[in-house]
mmCIF file with all atom_site columns, C-alpha atoms in Angstrom:
data_model
loop_
_atom_site.group_PDB
_atom_site.id
_atom_site.type_symbol
_atom_site.label_atom_id
_atom_site.label_alt_id
_atom_site.label_comp_id
_atom_site.label_asym_id
_atom_site.label_entity_id
_atom_site.label_seq_id
_atom_site.pdbx_PDB_ins_code
_atom_site.Cartn_x
_atom_site.Cartn_y
_atom_site.Cartn_z
_atom_site.occupancy
_atom_site.B_iso_or_equiv
_atom_site.pdbx_formal_charge
_atom_site.auth_seq_id
_atom_site.auth_comp_id
_atom_site.auth_asym_id
_atom_site.auth_atom_id
_atom_site.pdbx_PDB_model_num
ATOM 1   C CA . UNK A 1 1   ? 145.823 3.134  -100.940 1.00 83.00 ? 4   UNK A CA 1
ATOM 2   C CA . UNK A 1 2   ? 145.785 6.524  -99.065  1.00 89.00 ? 5   UNK A CA 1
ATOM 3   C CA . UNK A 1 3   ? 142.554 7.237  -99.344  1.00 90.00 ? 6   UNK A CA 1
ATOM 4   C CA . UNK A 1 4   ? 142.264 10.348 -102.234 1.00 87.00 ? 7   UNK A CA 1
ATOM 5   C CA . UNK A 1 5   ? 143.251 6.995  -104.070 1.00 91.00 ? 8   UNK A CA 1
ATOM 6   C CA . UNK A 1 6   ? 140.577 6.021  -102.688 1.00 92.00 ? 9   UNK A CA 1
ATOM 7   C CA . UNK A 1 7   ? 138.500 7.982  -103.952 1.00 93.00 ? 10  UNK A CA 1
ATOM 8   C CA . UNK A 1 8   ? 139.535 8.003  -107.657 1.00 92.00 ? 11  UNK A CA 1
ATOM 9   C CA . UNK A 1 9   ? 138.564 4.526  -107.502 1.00 94.00 ? 12  UNK A CA 1
ATOM 10  C CA . UNK A 1 10  ? 135.243 5.000  -106.274 1.00 95.00 ? 13  UNK A CA 1
ATOM 11  C CA . UNK A 1 11  ? 134.514 7.422  -108.665 1.00 95.00 ? 14  UNK A CA 1
ATOM 12  C CA . UNK A 1 12  ? 134.827 4.302  -110.956 1.00 95.00 ? 15  UNK A CA 1
ATOM 13  C CA . UNK A 1 13  ? 133.011 1.735  -109.329 1.00 96.00 ? 16  UNK A CA 1
ATOM 14  C CA . UNK A 1 14  ? 129.939 4.324  -109.466 1.00 97.00 ? 17  UNK A CA 1
ATOM 15  C CA . UNK A 1 15  ? 129.841 4.606  -112.954 1.00 97.00 ? 18  UNK A CA 1
ATOM 16  C CA . UNK A 1 16  ? 128.001 1.327  -113.429 1.00 97.00 ? 19  UNK A CA 1
ATOM 17  C CA . UNK A 1 17  ? 124.669 1.869  -110.715 1.00 97.00 ? 20  UNK A CA 1
ATOM 18  C CA . UNK A 1 18  ? 125.275 5.830  -112.852 1.00 97.00 ? 21  UNK A CA 1
ATOM 19  C CA . UNK A 1 19  ? 124.358 4.052  -115.711 1.00 97.00 ? 22  UNK A CA 1
ATOM 20  C CA . UNK A 1 20  ? 122.156 1.247  -114.792 1.00 97.00 ? 23  UNK A CA 1
ATOM 21  C CA . UNK A 1 21  ? 119.492 4.406  -113.805 1.00 96.00 ? 24  UNK A CA 1
ATOM 22  C CA . UNK A 1 22  ? 120.059 6.567  -115.933 1.00 95.00 ? 25  UNK A CA 1
ATOM 23  C CA . UNK A 1 23  ? 118.570 3.981  -118.524 1.00 94.00 ? 26  UNK A CA 1
ATOM 24  C CA . UNK A 1 24  ? 116.642 1.591  -116.769 1.00 91.00 ? 27  UNK A CA 1
ATOM 25  C CA . UNK A 1 25  ? 113.672 4.032  -117.545 1.00 88.00 ? 28  UNK A CA 1
ATOM 26  C CA . UNK A 1 26  ? 111.267 1.353  -115.120 1.00 90.00 ? 29  UNK A CA 1
ATOM 27  C CA . UNK A 1 27  ? 112.409 2.663  -112.362 1.00 93.00 ? 30  UNK A CA 1
ATOM 28  C CA . UNK A 1 28  ? 110.351 5.979  -110.813 1.00 92.00 ? 31  UNK A CA 1
ATOM 29  C CA . UNK A 1 29  ? 112.610 8.415  -110.918 1.00 94.00 ? 32  UNK A CA 1
ATOM 30  C CA . UNK A 1 30  ? 115.513 6.848  -112.282 1.00 96.00 ? 33  UNK A CA 1
ATOM 31  C CA . UNK A 1 31  ? 117.033 10.405 -114.137 1.00 96.00 ? 34  UNK A CA 1
ATOM 32  C CA . UNK A 1 32  ? 117.151 11.787 -110.235 1.00 96.00 ? 35  UNK A CA 1
ATOM 33  C CA . UNK A 1 33  ? 119.152 8.865  -108.800 1.00 97.00 ? 36  UNK A CA 1
ATOM 34  C CA . UNK A 1 34  ? 121.414 8.861  -111.714 1.00 97.00 ? 37  UNK A CA 1
ATOM 35  C CA . UNK A 1 35  ? 121.901 12.466 -111.239 1.00 97.00 ? 38  UNK A CA 1
ATOM 36  C CA . UNK A 1 36  ? 122.187 12.089 -107.505 1.00 97.00 ? 39  UNK A CA 1
ATOM 37  C CA . UNK A 1 37  ? 125.405 9.068  -107.767 1.00 97.00 ? 40  UNK A CA 1
ATOM 38  C CA . UNK A 1 38  ? 126.188 11.430 -110.703 1.00 97.00 ? 41  UNK A CA 1
ATOM 39  C CA . UNK A 1 39  ? 126.966 14.421 -108.837 1.00 96.00 ? 42  UNK A CA 1
ATOM 40  C CA . UNK A 1 40  ? 128.498 12.585 -105.275 1.00 96.00 ? 43  UNK A CA 1
ATOM 41  C CA . UNK A 1 41  ? 130.783 10.574 -108.383 1.00 95.00 ? 44  UNK A CA 1
ATOM 42  C CA . UNK A 1 42  ? 131.783 13.803 -110.038 1.00 94.00 ? 45  UNK A CA 1
ATOM 43  C CA . UNK A 1 43  ? 132.210 15.470 -105.853 1.00 94.00 ? 46  UNK A CA 1
ATOM 44  C CA . UNK A 1 44  ? 134.923 12.972 -104.647 1.00 92.00 ? 47  UNK A CA 1
ATOM 45  C CA . UNK A 1 45  ? 137.159 14.370 -108.136 1.00 86.00 ? 48  UNK A CA 1
ATOM 46  C CA . UNK A 1 46  ? 136.763 18.042 -105.585 1.00 86.00 ? 49  UNK A CA 1
ATOM 47  C CA . UNK A 1 47  ? 137.639 16.056 -102.363 1.00 90.00 ? 50  UNK A CA 1
ATOM 48  C CA . UNK A 1 48  ? 140.248 13.353 -103.890 1.00 88.00 ? 51  UNK A CA 1
ATOM 49  C CA . UNK A 1 49  ? 142.594 16.232 -104.811 1.00 83.00 ? 52  UNK A CA 1
ATOM 50  C CA . UNK A 1 50  ? 141.760 18.858 -102.070 1.00 88.00 ? 53  UNK A CA 1
ATOM 51  C CA . UNK A 1 51  ? 142.362 16.065 -99.655  1.00 90.00 ? 54  UNK A CA 1
ATOM 52  C CA . UNK A 1 52  ? 145.549 14.946 -101.348 1.00 85.00 ? 55  UNK A CA 1
ATOM 53  C CA . UNK A 1 53  ? 147.050 18.473 -101.798 1.00 86.00 ? 56  UNK A CA 1
ATOM 54  C CA . UNK A 1 54  ? 146.583 19.042 -98.125  1.00 89.00 ? 57  UNK A CA 1
ATOM 55  C CA . UNK A 1 55  ? 148.206 16.200 -96.388  1.00 87.00 ? 58  UNK A CA 1
ATOM 56  C CA . UNK A 1 56  ? 150.570 15.575 -99.829  1.00 88.00 ? 59  UNK A CA 1
ATOM 57  C CA . UNK A 1 57  ? 149.370 12.373 -100.794 1.00 85.00 ? 60  UNK A CA 1
ATOM 58  C CA . UNK A 1 58  ? 150.312 12.756 -104.162 1.00 83.00 ? 61  UNK A CA 1
ATOM 59  C CA . UNK A 1 59  ? 151.000 9.776  -105.570 1.00 82.00 ? 62  UNK A CA 1
ATOM 60  C CA . UNK A 1 60  ? 151.516 8.924  -109.342 1.00 79.00 ? 63  UNK A CA 1
ATOM 61  C CA . UNK A 1 61  ? 148.735 6.331  -109.039 1.00 83.00 ? 64  UNK A CA 1
ATOM 62  C CA . UNK A 1 62  ? 146.542 9.238  -108.236 1.00 81.00 ? 65  UNK A CA 1
ATOM 63  C CA . UNK A 1 63  ? 147.851 11.635 -110.991 1.00 77.00 ? 66  UNK A CA 1
ATOM 64  C CA . UNK A 1 64  ? 147.245 9.000  -113.924 1.00 78.00 ? 67  UNK A CA 1
ATOM 65  C CA . UNK A 1 65  ? 144.074 7.376  -112.249 1.00 86.00 ? 68  UNK A CA 1
ATOM 66  C CA . UNK A 1 66  ? 142.018 10.942 -111.232 1.00 85.00 ? 69  UNK A CA 1
ATOM 67  C CA . UNK A 1 67  ? 141.791 12.380 -114.775 1.00 82.00 ? 70  UNK A CA 1
ATOM 68  C CA . UNK A 1 68  ? 141.259 8.563  -116.329 1.00 86.00 ? 71  UNK A CA 1
ATOM 69  C CA . UNK A 1 69  ? 138.198 7.929  -113.769 1.00 91.00 ? 72  UNK A CA 1
ATOM 70  C CA . UNK A 1 70  ? 136.486 11.691 -114.644 1.00 89.00 ? 73  UNK A CA 1
ATOM 71  C CA . UNK A 1 71  ? 136.936 10.525 -118.455 1.00 90.00 ? 74  UNK A CA 1
ATOM 72  C CA . UNK A 1 72  ? 135.105 6.810  -117.828 1.00 94.00 ? 75  UNK A CA 1
ATOM 73  C CA . UNK A 1 73  ? 132.951 8.774  -116.009 1.00 95.00 ? 76  UNK A CA 1
ATOM 74  C CA . UNK A 1 74  ? 131.530 11.345 -119.082 1.00 95.00 ? 77  UNK A CA 1
ATOM 75  C CA . UNK A 1 75  ? 131.650 9.231  -121.880 1.00 96.00 ? 78  UNK A CA 1
ATOM 76  C CA . UNK A 1 76  ? 129.629 6.216  -119.853 1.00 96.00 ? 79  UNK A CA 1
ATOM 77  C CA . UNK A 1 77  ? 126.835 9.218  -119.358 1.00 97.00 ? 80  UNK A CA 1
ATOM 78  C CA . UNK A 1 78  ? 127.907 11.099 -122.653 1.00 97.00 ? 81  UNK A CA 1
ATOM 79  C CA . UNK A 1 79  ? 127.348 7.227  -124.283 1.00 97.00 ? 82  UNK A CA 1
ATOM 80  C CA . UNK A 1 80  ? 123.701 6.960  -122.501 1.00 96.00 ? 83  UNK A CA 1
ATOM 81  C CA . UNK A 1 81  ? 122.831 10.237 -123.546 1.00 97.00 ? 84  UNK A CA 1
ATOM 82  C CA . UNK A 1 82  ? 123.610 9.705  -127.244 1.00 97.00 ? 85  UNK A CA 1
ATOM 83  C CA . UNK A 1 83  ? 122.240 5.533  -126.810 1.00 94.00 ? 86  UNK A CA 1
ATOM 84  C CA . UNK A 1 84  ? 118.822 7.721  -125.727 1.00 92.00 ? 87  UNK A CA 1
ATOM 85  C CA . UNK A 1 85  ? 118.060 10.800 -128.606 1.00 94.00 ? 88  UNK A CA 1
ATOM 86  C CA . UNK A 1 86  ? 119.558 13.036 -126.169 1.00 94.00 ? 89  UNK A CA 1
ATOM 87  C CA . UNK A 1 87  ? 123.042 14.364 -126.986 1.00 96.00 ? 90  UNK A CA 1
ATOM 88  C CA . UNK A 1 88  ? 124.024 14.034 -130.683 1.00 96.00 ? 91  UNK A CA 1
ATOM 89  C CA . UNK A 1 89  ? 126.516 11.071 -131.897 1.00 97.00 ? 92  UNK A CA 1
ATOM 90  C CA . UNK A 1 90  ? 129.315 14.178 -132.878 1.00 97.00 ? 93  UNK A CA 1
ATOM 91  C CA . UNK A 1 91  ? 129.552 15.099 -129.560 1.00 97.00 ? 94  UNK A CA 1
ATOM 92  C CA . UNK A 1 92  ? 130.575 11.600 -128.502 1.00 96.00 ? 95  UNK A CA 1
ATOM 93  C CA . UNK A 1 93  ? 132.864 10.980 -130.943 1.00 97.00 ? 96  UNK A CA 1
ATOM 94  C CA . UNK A 1 94  ? 135.253 14.330 -130.629 1.00 96.00 ? 97  UNK A CA 1
ATOM 95  C CA . UNK A 1 95  ? 135.023 14.096 -126.847 1.00 96.00 ? 98  UNK A CA 1
ATOM 96  C CA . UNK A 1 96  ? 136.180 11.271 -127.111 1.00 96.00 ? 99  UNK A CA 1
ATOM 97  C CA . UNK A 1 97  ? 139.337 11.526 -129.859 1.00 95.00 ? 100 UNK A CA 1
ATOM 98  C CA . UNK A 1 98  ? 140.544 14.266 -127.235 1.00 92.00 ? 101 UNK A CA 1
ATOM 99  C CA . UNK A 1 99  ? 140.349 11.649 -123.849 1.00 89.00 ? 102 UNK A CA 1
ATOM 100 C CA . UNK A 1 100 ? 142.476 8.972  -126.292 1.00 89.00 ? 103 UNK A CA 1
ATOM 101 C CA . UNK A 1 101 ? 144.225 11.414 -127.771 1.00 87.00 ? 104 UNK A CA 1
ATOM 102 C CA . UNK A 1 102 ? 145.226 12.725 -124.146 1.00 85.00 ? 105 UNK A CA 1
ATOM 103 C CA . UNK A 1 103 ? 145.258 9.381  -123.049 1.00 81.00 ? 106 UNK A CA 1
ATOM 104 C CA . UNK A 1 104 ? 147.887 8.206  -125.982 1.00 83.00 ? 107 UNK A CA 1
ATOM 105 C CA . UNK A 1 105 ? 149.835 10.507 -124.862 1.00 81.00 ? 108 UNK A CA 1
ATOM 106 C CA . UNK A 1 106 ? 149.984 10.183 -120.575 1.00 76.00 ? 109 UNK A CA 1
ATOM 107 C CA . UNK A 1 107 ? 150.763 6.794  -121.702 1.00 77.00 ? 110 UNK A CA 1
ATOM 108 C CA . UNK A 1 108 ? 154.090 7.375  -123.504 1.00 76.00 ? 111 UNK A CA 1
ATOM 109 C CA . UNK A 1 109 ? 155.213 9.682  -121.100 1.00 74.00 ? 112 UNK A CA 1
ATOM 110 C CA . UNK A 1 110 ? 155.068 7.313  -118.400 1.00 70.00 ? 113 UNK A CA 1
ATOM 111 C CA . UNK A 1 111 ? 156.563 4.218  -119.916 1.00 70.00 ? 114 UNK A CA 1
ATOM 112 C CA . UNK A 1 112 ? 159.365 6.122  -122.249 1.00 62.00 ? 115 UNK A CA 1
ATOM 113 C CA . UNK A 1 113 ? 159.627 8.270  -119.957 1.00 62.00 ? 116 UNK A CA 1
ATOM 114 C CA . UNK A 1 114 ? 159.279 7.207  -116.335 1.00 62.00 ? 117 UNK A CA 1
ATOM 115 C CA . UNK A 1 115 ? 156.763 10.901 -115.935 1.00 67.00 ? 118 UNK A CA 1
ATOM 116 C CA . UNK A 1 116 ? 153.607 11.242 -115.118 1.00 64.00 ? 119 UNK A CA 1
ATOM 117 C CA . UNK A 1 117 ? 151.429 14.328 -116.106 1.00 66.00 ? 120 UNK A CA 1
ATOM 118 C CA . UNK A 1 118 ? 148.852 15.864 -114.550 1.00 64.00 ? 121 UNK A CA 1
ATOM 119 C CA . UNK A 1 119 ? 146.226 17.434 -115.813 1.00 68.00 ? 122 UNK A CA 1
ATOM 120 C CA . UNK A 1 120 ? 147.233 21.165 -116.229 1.00 78.00 ? 123 UNK A CA 1
ATOM 121 C CA . UNK A 1 121 ? 144.205 24.592 -115.575 1.00 87.00 ? 124 UNK A CA 1
ATOM 122 C CA . UNK A 1 122 ? 142.223 23.822 -119.258 1.00 88.00 ? 125 UNK A CA 1
ATOM 123 C CA . UNK A 1 123 ? 141.811 20.759 -118.182 1.00 84.00 ? 126 UNK A CA 1
ATOM 124 C CA . UNK A 1 124 ? 140.812 20.785 -115.368 1.00 86.00 ? 127 UNK A CA 1
ATOM 125 C CA . UNK A 1 125 ? 138.049 23.510 -117.026 1.00 92.00 ? 128 UNK A CA 1
ATOM 126 C CA . UNK A 1 126 ? 137.251 20.659 -119.064 1.00 92.00 ? 129 UNK A CA 1
ATOM 127 C CA . UNK A 1 127 ? 136.441 17.996 -116.603 1.00 90.00 ? 130 UNK A CA 1
ATOM 128 C CA . UNK A 1 128 ? 133.774 20.897 -114.958 1.00 93.00 ? 131 UNK A CA 1
ATOM 129 C CA . UNK A 1 129 ? 132.437 21.775 -117.819 1.00 96.00 ? 132 UNK A CA 1
ATOM 130 C CA . UNK A 1 130 ? 131.876 18.633 -119.143 1.00 96.00 ? 133 UNK A CA 1
ATOM 131 C CA . UNK A 1 131 ? 130.128 17.131 -115.234 1.00 95.00 ? 134 UNK A CA 1
ATOM 132 C CA . UNK A 1 132 ? 128.367 20.808 -115.077 1.00 97.00 ? 135 UNK A CA 1
ATOM 133 C CA . UNK A 1 133 ? 127.009 19.274 -118.725 1.00 97.00 ? 136 UNK A CA 1
ATOM 134 C CA . UNK A 1 134 ? 126.206 16.357 -117.662 1.00 97.00 ? 137 UNK A CA 1
ATOM 135 C CA . UNK A 1 135 ? 124.650 17.808 -114.326 1.00 97.00 ? 138 UNK A CA 1
ATOM 136 C CA . UNK A 1 136 ? 122.702 20.002 -116.823 1.00 97.00 ? 139 UNK A CA 1
ATOM 137 C CA . UNK A 1 137 ? 121.597 17.309 -118.833 1.00 97.00 ? 140 UNK A CA 1
ATOM 138 C CA . UNK A 1 138 ? 120.156 14.574 -116.147 1.00 96.00 ? 141 UNK A CA 1
ATOM 139 C CA . UNK A 1 139 ? 118.099 17.100 -114.735 1.00 96.00 ? 142 UNK A CA 1
ATOM 140 C CA . UNK A 1 140 ? 116.164 18.241 -118.145 1.00 96.00 ? 143 UNK A CA 1
ATOM 141 C CA . UNK A 1 141 ? 115.181 14.379 -118.187 1.00 96.00 ? 144 UNK A CA 1
ATOM 142 C CA . UNK A 1 142 ? 114.617 14.569 -115.197 1.00 96.00 ? 145 UNK A CA 1
ATOM 143 C CA . UNK A 1 143 ? 111.769 17.760 -115.424 1.00 94.00 ? 146 UNK A CA 1
ATOM 144 C CA . UNK A 1 144 ? 110.831 14.752 -118.824 1.00 93.00 ? 147 UNK A CA 1
ATOM 145 C CA . UNK A 1 145 ? 110.614 12.361 -117.003 1.00 92.00 ? 148 UNK A CA 1
ATOM 146 C CA . UNK A 1 146 ? 108.432 14.640 -114.634 1.00 92.00 ? 149 UNK A CA 1
ATOM 147 C CA . UNK A 1 147 ? 106.183 15.622 -117.393 1.00 90.00 ? 150 UNK A CA 1
ATOM 148 C CA . UNK A 1 148 ? 106.073 11.806 -118.706 1.00 86.00 ? 151 UNK A CA 1
ATOM 149 C CA . UNK A 1 149 ? 104.549 11.085 -115.508 1.00 84.00 ? 152 UNK A CA 1
ATOM 150 C CA . UNK A 1 150 ? 102.945 13.884 -115.821 1.00 79.00 ? 153 UNK A CA 1
ATOM 151 C CA . UNK A 1 151 ? 103.674 15.580 -113.203 1.00 77.00 ? 154 UNK A CA 1
ATOM 152 C CA . UNK A 1 152 ? 103.285 18.951 -115.097 1.00 78.00 ? 155 UNK A CA 1
ATOM 153 C CA . UNK A 1 153 ? 102.681 20.265 -118.643 1.00 83.00 ? 156 UNK A CA 1
ATOM 154 C CA . UNK A 1 154 ? 105.431 21.021 -120.644 1.00 85.00 ? 157 UNK A CA 1
ATOM 155 C CA . UNK A 1 155 ? 104.308 22.827 -124.112 1.00 89.00 ? 158 UNK A CA 1
ATOM 156 C CA . UNK A 1 156 ? 106.244 23.933 -127.210 1.00 90.00 ? 159 UNK A CA 1
ATOM 157 C CA . UNK A 1 157 ? 108.008 26.275 -125.784 1.00 92.00 ? 160 UNK A CA 1
ATOM 158 C CA . UNK A 1 158 ? 109.884 24.410 -122.381 1.00 91.00 ? 161 UNK A CA 1
ATOM 159 C CA . UNK A 1 159 ? 110.648 21.926 -124.649 1.00 91.00 ? 162 UNK A CA 1
ATOM 160 C CA . UNK A 1 160 ? 112.593 24.001 -126.432 1.00 94.00 ? 163 UNK A CA 1
ATOM 161 C CA . UNK A 1 161 ? 114.415 25.737 -124.017 1.00 95.00 ? 164 UNK A CA 1
ATOM 162 C CA . UNK A 1 162 ? 115.010 22.432 -122.149 1.00 95.00 ? 165 UNK A CA 1
ATOM 163 C CA . UNK A 1 163 ? 116.273 20.691 -125.791 1.00 95.00 ? 166 UNK A CA 1
ATOM 164 C CA . UNK A 1 164 ? 119.040 24.654 -126.131 1.00 96.00 ? 167 UNK A CA 1
ATOM 165 C CA . UNK A 1 165 ? 120.030 24.324 -123.450 1.00 97.00 ? 168 UNK A CA 1
ATOM 166 C CA . UNK A 1 166 ? 120.654 20.690 -123.223 1.00 97.00 ? 169 UNK A CA 1
ATOM 167 C CA . UNK A 1 167 ? 122.827 22.022 -126.526 1.00 97.00 ? 170 UNK A CA 1
ATOM 168 C CA . UNK A 1 168 ? 124.485 25.166 -125.433 1.00 97.00 ? 171 UNK A CA 1
ATOM 169 C CA . UNK A 1 169 ? 125.886 23.110 -122.847 1.00 97.00 ? 172 UNK A CA 1
ATOM 170 C CA . UNK A 1 170 ? 127.218 20.270 -124.672 1.00 98.00 ? 173 UNK A CA 1
ATOM 171 C CA . UNK A 1 171 ? 129.064 22.591 -127.477 1.00 97.00 ? 174 UNK A CA 1
ATOM 172 C CA . UNK A 1 172 ? 130.398 24.947 -124.299 1.00 97.00 ? 175 UNK A CA 1
ATOM 173 C CA . UNK A 1 173 ? 132.071 21.274 -123.319 1.00 96.00 ? 176 UNK A CA 1
ATOM 174 C CA . UNK A 1 174 ? 132.578 20.679 -126.207 1.00 97.00 ? 177 UNK A CA 1
ATOM 175 C CA . UNK A 1 175 ? 134.640 23.710 -127.505 1.00 97.00 ? 178 UNK A CA 1
ATOM 176 C CA . UNK A 1 176 ? 136.017 23.868 -123.888 1.00 96.00 ? 179 UNK A CA 1
ATOM 177 C CA . UNK A 1 177 ? 137.052 19.856 -124.833 1.00 95.00 ? 180 UNK A CA 1
ATOM 178 C CA . UNK A 1 178 ? 139.332 20.377 -128.065 1.00 95.00 ? 181 UNK A CA 1
ATOM 179 C CA . UNK A 1 179 ? 141.076 23.745 -126.911 1.00 94.00 ? 182 UNK A CA 1
ATOM 180 C CA . UNK A 1 180 ? 142.348 21.737 -123.515 1.00 92.00 ? 183 UNK A CA 1
ATOM 181 C CA . UNK A 1 181 ? 143.274 18.755 -125.940 1.00 90.00 ? 184 UNK A CA 1
ATOM 182 C CA . UNK A 1 182 ? 144.703 21.131 -128.047 1.00 91.00 ? 185 UNK A CA 1
ATOM 183 C CA . UNK A 1 183 ? 147.369 22.969 -125.708 1.00 90.00 ? 186 UNK A CA 1
ATOM 184 C CA . UNK A 1 184 ? 148.066 19.124 -124.169 1.00 86.00 ? 187 UNK A CA 1
ATOM 185 C CA . UNK A 1 185 ? 149.279 17.966 -127.263 1.00 84.00 ? 188 UNK A CA 1
ATOM 186 C CA . UNK A 1 186 ? 151.135 21.054 -128.272 1.00 85.00 ? 189 UNK A CA 1
ATOM 187 C CA . UNK A 1 187 ? 153.011 21.170 -124.555 1.00 82.00 ? 190 UNK A CA 1
ATOM 188 C CA . UNK A 1 188 ? 153.852 17.922 -124.865 1.00 77.00 ? 191 UNK A CA 1
ATOM 189 C CA . UNK A 1 189 ? 154.846 17.516 -128.107 1.00 75.00 ? 192 UNK A CA 1
ATOM 190 C CA . UNK A 1 190 ? 158.604 16.035 -126.801 1.00 73.00 ? 193 UNK A CA 1
ATOM 191 C CA . UNK A 1 191 ? 157.000 12.952 -126.248 1.00 65.00 ? 194 UNK A CA 1
ATOM 192 C CA . UNK A 1 192 ? 155.243 12.775 -129.338 1.00 65.00 ? 195 UNK A CA 1
ATOM 193 C CA . UNK A 1 193 ? 158.066 13.525 -131.382 1.00 65.00 ? 196 UNK A CA 1
ATOM 194 C CA . UNK A 1 194 ? 160.317 11.008 -129.331 1.00 60.00 ? 197 UNK A CA 1
ATOM 195 C CA . UNK A 1 195 ? 157.743 8.408  -130.225 1.00 55.00 ? 198 UNK A CA 1
#
């Protein structure tokens, strides 16, 4: 297994650690630790692609597993956010439906036609928007955690700013997720028609 693929696998391995620290609030600064793990895992996405292109190490495993690792990371974060009441379940449902649809098309293409479909620019924009949204929400949760520890006061105005910031970033990433999914399906209709 080459280095880019190892980084992709590492991203998946980091998910349980991220989820653990995000959910278990008895650990001081758990949101900060979760944020650092998520940021490190997200950076492997940039790093594995850069190394694969630079050293000509692009493989079918990488084309398939890289976007799947992104989905596992982001959806795990969103499930945790929904469980804590931070994010509406509708965002999770819409994003998950899109991800399942695109993954299904990839599976049909690879099993029926032997073709591995790499992510397009819209898919990459979608991934970046999701990662940014998760980081912003995680940072917001950490600010609230510091407030709960009485390290500073969060008044109603500041609480509202945090809430609407989280909401705006979730709306943007969900919109890009839906748009990129629609474009992906439209560009790969040949695989659906052959089913």
